[in-house]
mmCIF file of C-alpha atoms in Angstrom:
data_model
loop_
_atom_site.group_PDB
_atom_site.id
_atom_site.type_symbol
_atom_site.label_atom_id
_atom_site.label_comp_id
_atom_site.label_asym_id
_atom_site.label_seq_id
_atom_site.Cartn_x
_atom_site.Cartn_y
_atom_site.Cartn_z
ATOM 1 C CA VAL A 1317 96.131 147.114 146.524
ATOM 2 C CA ALA A 1318 95.012 150.011 148.658
ATOM 3 C CA GLY A 1319 92.233 147.914 150.174
ATOM 4 C CA GLY A 1320 94.600 144.967 150.876
ATOM 5 C CA MET A 1321 97.076 147.411 152.679
ATOM 6 C CA ARG A 1322 94.305 149.095 154.637
ATOM 7 C CA ALA A 1323 92.988 145.682 155.719
ATOM 8 C CA ALA A 1324 96.875 144.654 156.871
ATOM 9 C CA VAL A 1325 97.202 147.814 158.984
ATOM 10 C CA ASP A 1326 93.816 147.204 160.614
ATOM 11 C CA LEU A 1327 94.855 143.533 161.676
ATOM 12 C CA PRO A 1328 95.333 143.158 165.459
ATOM 13 C CA TRP A 1329 99.044 142.233 165.047
ATOM 14 C CA THR A 1330 100.511 141.036 168.330
ATOM 15 C CA ALA A 1331 103.669 139.080 167.049
ATOM 16 C CA ASP A 1332 106.885 140.533 166.957
ATOM 17 C CA ALA A 1333 107.568 139.078 163.517
ATOM 18 C CA LYS A 1334 104.959 140.347 161.077
ATOM 19 C CA VAL A 1335 105.023 139.846 157.200
ATOM 20 C CA VAL A 1336 102.656 141.121 154.719
ATOM 21 C CA PHE A 1337 102.479 139.243 151.039
ATOM 22 C CA LEU A 1338 100.973 141.364 148.601
ATOM 23 C CA ILE A 1339 100.440 139.492 145.268
ATOM 24 C CA CYS A 1340 99.670 141.924 142.513
ATOM 25 C CA ASP A 1341 99.643 142.130 138.742
ATOM 26 C CA ALA A 1342 98.731 145.885 138.714
ATOM 27 C CA PRO A 1343 99.307 148.992 140.859
ATOM 28 C CA PRO A 1344 96.193 150.685 142.240
ATOM 29 C CA HIS A 1345 94.102 152.109 139.525
ATOM 30 C CA ASN A 1346 94.911 155.530 140.034
ATOM 31 C CA PRO A 1347 97.020 158.255 138.187
ATOM 32 C CA GLN A 1348 99.697 158.267 140.891
ATOM 33 C CA PHE A 1349 100.670 154.810 139.999
ATOM 34 C CA CYS A 1350 99.063 154.185 136.663
ATOM 35 C CA PRO A 1351 98.697 157.139 134.264
ATOM 36 C CA ASP A 1352 96.078 155.201 132.038
ATOM 37 C CA TYR A 1353 93.530 155.593 134.731
ATOM 38 C CA ALA A 1354 92.003 159.143 135.300
ATOM 39 C CA ARG A 1355 90.043 158.031 138.081
ATOM 40 C CA ASP A 1356 89.888 155.197 140.799
ATOM 41 C CA ASP A 1357 86.694 153.380 141.041
ATOM 42 C CA HIS A 1358 87.747 151.507 144.100
ATOM 43 C CA PRO A 1359 86.222 152.486 147.412
ATOM 44 C CA ASP A 1360 87.899 155.346 149.504
ATOM 45 C CA THR A 1361 89.786 153.722 152.444
ATOM 46 C CA GLY A 1362 89.797 157.317 154.156
ATOM 47 C CA THR A 1363 93.831 156.992 154.127
ATOM 48 C CA THR A 1364 96.540 157.270 151.747
ATOM 49 C CA LEU A 1365 98.280 154.174 150.519
ATOM 50 C CA GLU A 1366 101.487 155.680 151.462
ATOM 51 C CA GLY A 1367 100.307 156.531 154.719
ATOM 52 C CA ASP A 1368 98.925 152.767 155.219
ATOM 53 C CA ILE A 1369 102.487 151.495 154.090
ATOM 54 C CA GLU A 1370 104.050 153.963 156.701
ATOM 55 C CA GLN A 1371 101.903 152.342 159.342
ATOM 56 C CA LEU A 1372 103.466 149.101 158.396
ATOM 57 C CA ALA A 1373 106.849 149.905 158.425
ATOM 58 C CA ASN A 1374 106.455 151.796 161.909
ATOM 59 C CA ASN A 1375 105.143 148.434 163.135
ATOM 60 C CA CYS A 1376 107.982 146.341 162.044
ATOM 61 C CA THR A 1377 106.018 144.851 159.297
ATOM 62 C CA GLU A 1378 107.788 143.094 156.716
ATOM 63 C CA LEU A 1379 106.304 143.949 153.220
ATOM 64 C CA VAL A 1380 107.031 141.344 150.189
ATOM 65 C CA VAL A 1381 105.285 142.375 146.976
ATOM 66 C CA LEU A 1382 105.030 139.394 144.556
ATOM 67 C CA GLN A 1383 104.675 140.507 140.757
ATOM 68 C CA VAL A 1384 102.623 138.246 138.763
ATOM 69 C CA ASN A 1385 102.386 138.816 134.793
ATOM 70 C CA GLY A 1386 100.955 142.237 134.359
ATOM 71 C CA CYS A 1387 101.984 145.837 134.291
ATOM 72 C CA GLU A 1388 105.702 145.419 135.286
ATOM 73 C CA SER A 1389 106.378 149.055 134.469
ATOM 74 C CA TYR A 1390 103.941 150.641 136.735
ATOM 75 C CA LEU A 1391 104.355 147.955 139.283
ATOM 76 C CA THR A 1392 108.006 149.222 139.510
ATOM 77 C CA LYS A 1393 106.904 152.594 140.231
ATOM 78 C CA MET A 1394 104.703 151.532 143.135
ATOM 79 C CA ILE A 1395 107.164 149.102 144.328
ATOM 80 C CA SER A 1396 109.635 152.169 144.539
ATOM 81 C CA VAL A 1397 107.547 154.309 146.280
ATOM 82 C CA PHE A 1398 106.883 151.519 148.929
ATOM 83 C CA GLU A 1399 110.717 150.935 149.296
ATOM 84 C CA ASP A 1400 111.482 154.511 149.744
ATOM 85 C CA VAL A 1401 108.802 154.963 152.490
ATOM 86 C CA TYR A 1402 110.278 151.800 154.170
ATOM 87 C CA ARG A 1403 113.864 153.266 153.982
ATOM 88 C CA ARG A 1404 112.649 156.627 155.469
ATOM 89 C CA VAL A 1405 110.775 155.259 158.348
ATOM 90 C CA THR A 1406 112.641 152.362 159.838
ATOM 91 C CA PRO A 1407 115.792 149.961 159.413
ATOM 92 C CA ASN A 1408 113.933 147.432 161.423
ATOM 93 C CA ALA A 1409 111.852 146.267 158.433
ATOM 94 C CA ASN A 1410 112.204 145.568 154.903
ATOM 95 C CA CYS A 1411 110.230 146.110 151.681
ATOM 96 C CA GLN A 1412 111.162 143.615 148.947
ATOM 97 C CA SER A 1413 109.670 142.181 145.755
ATOM 98 C CA HIS A 1414 109.935 139.477 143.608
ATOM 99 C CA SER A 1415 108.744 138.436 140.256
ATOM 100 C CA LEU A 1416 106.911 135.196 140.277
ATOM 101 C CA SER A 1417 107.677 132.635 137.344
ATOM 102 C CA GLU A 1418 105.880 130.114 135.700
ATOM 103 C CA ARG A 1419 106.919 127.635 138.647
ATOM 104 C CA ILE A 1420 104.734 129.793 141.056
ATOM 105 C CA GLU A 1421 104.173 127.252 143.750
ATOM 106 C CA LEU A 1422 107.682 126.420 144.170
ATOM 107 C CA ASP A 1423 108.895 129.962 143.999
ATOM 108 C CA PHE A 1424 106.199 130.883 146.085
ATOM 109 C CA LEU A 1425 106.797 128.063 148.841
ATOM 110 C CA ASP A 1426 110.819 128.983 148.847
ATOM 111 C CA LEU A 1427 109.840 132.693 149.622
ATOM 112 C CA VAL A 1428 107.823 132.139 152.347
ATOM 113 C CA VAL A 1429 109.756 129.995 153.989
ATOM 114 C CA ARG A 1430 112.908 132.223 153.407
ATOM 115 C CA THR A 1431 111.073 135.477 154.419
ATOM 116 C CA ALA A 1432 109.604 133.698 157.614
ATOM 117 C CA LYS A 1433 113.178 132.490 158.883
ATOM 118 C CA ASP A 1434 114.654 136.035 157.949
ATOM 119 C CA THR A 1435 111.691 137.972 159.762
ATOM 120 C CA MET A 1436 111.932 135.726 162.902
ATOM 121 C CA THR A 1437 115.540 136.252 163.141
ATOM 122 C CA ARG A 1438 115.203 140.009 162.676
ATOM 123 C CA ALA A 1439 112.380 140.198 165.486
ATOM 124 C CA ARG A 1440 114.129 138.089 167.996
ATOM 125 C CA ASP A 1441 117.478 140.406 167.356
ATOM 126 C CA LEU A 1442 115.543 143.548 167.691
ATOM 127 C CA ARG A 1443 113.874 142.051 170.981
ATOM 128 C CA SER A 1444 117.253 141.109 172.440
ATOM 129 C CA ARG A 1445 118.666 144.816 171.534
ATOM 130 C CA SER A 1446 115.602 146.574 172.952
ATOM 131 C CA GLY A 1447 115.145 144.359 176.083
ATOM 132 C CA GLY A 1448 111.609 143.787 175.140
ATOM 133 C CA SER A 1449 109.132 143.981 172.304
ATOM 134 C CA ALA A 1450 110.486 144.325 168.896
ATOM 135 C CA ALA A 1451 107.555 146.534 167.893
ATOM 136 C CA GLY A 1452 108.732 149.037 170.446
ATOM 137 C CA ALA A 1453 112.033 149.372 169.181
ATOM 138 C CA GLY A 1454 110.901 150.830 165.886
ATOM 139 C CA ALA A 1455 108.665 153.028 167.463
#
């Protein structure tokens, strides 16, 4: 999770409409999100997960967390933290979560299409209100 969010932050985003899909069955393996893990064995990215989520929100990047069968209670805590960061940082982007069912292909395709439409509409509206780049409107 942390490595994926760091990679998303490091992408050379240029479009006004930006979406990150995070597909996971568990939160980061650290005590903050998953008390069963006393330590995190994954490489240190040099940043905090909340800091990376805040950067995505500041960049008006939509974040969609897709939950597959796994640690639902721990994922709920992680998603709550992500949503709190987005609410605090910007009204110009959303963090949402969905649980994928056994019809994963149909659910995922529908979700991608809906999210793309909503994100492009929001970016267009921000651009028209700000008279320029939507990314600048949230900064």
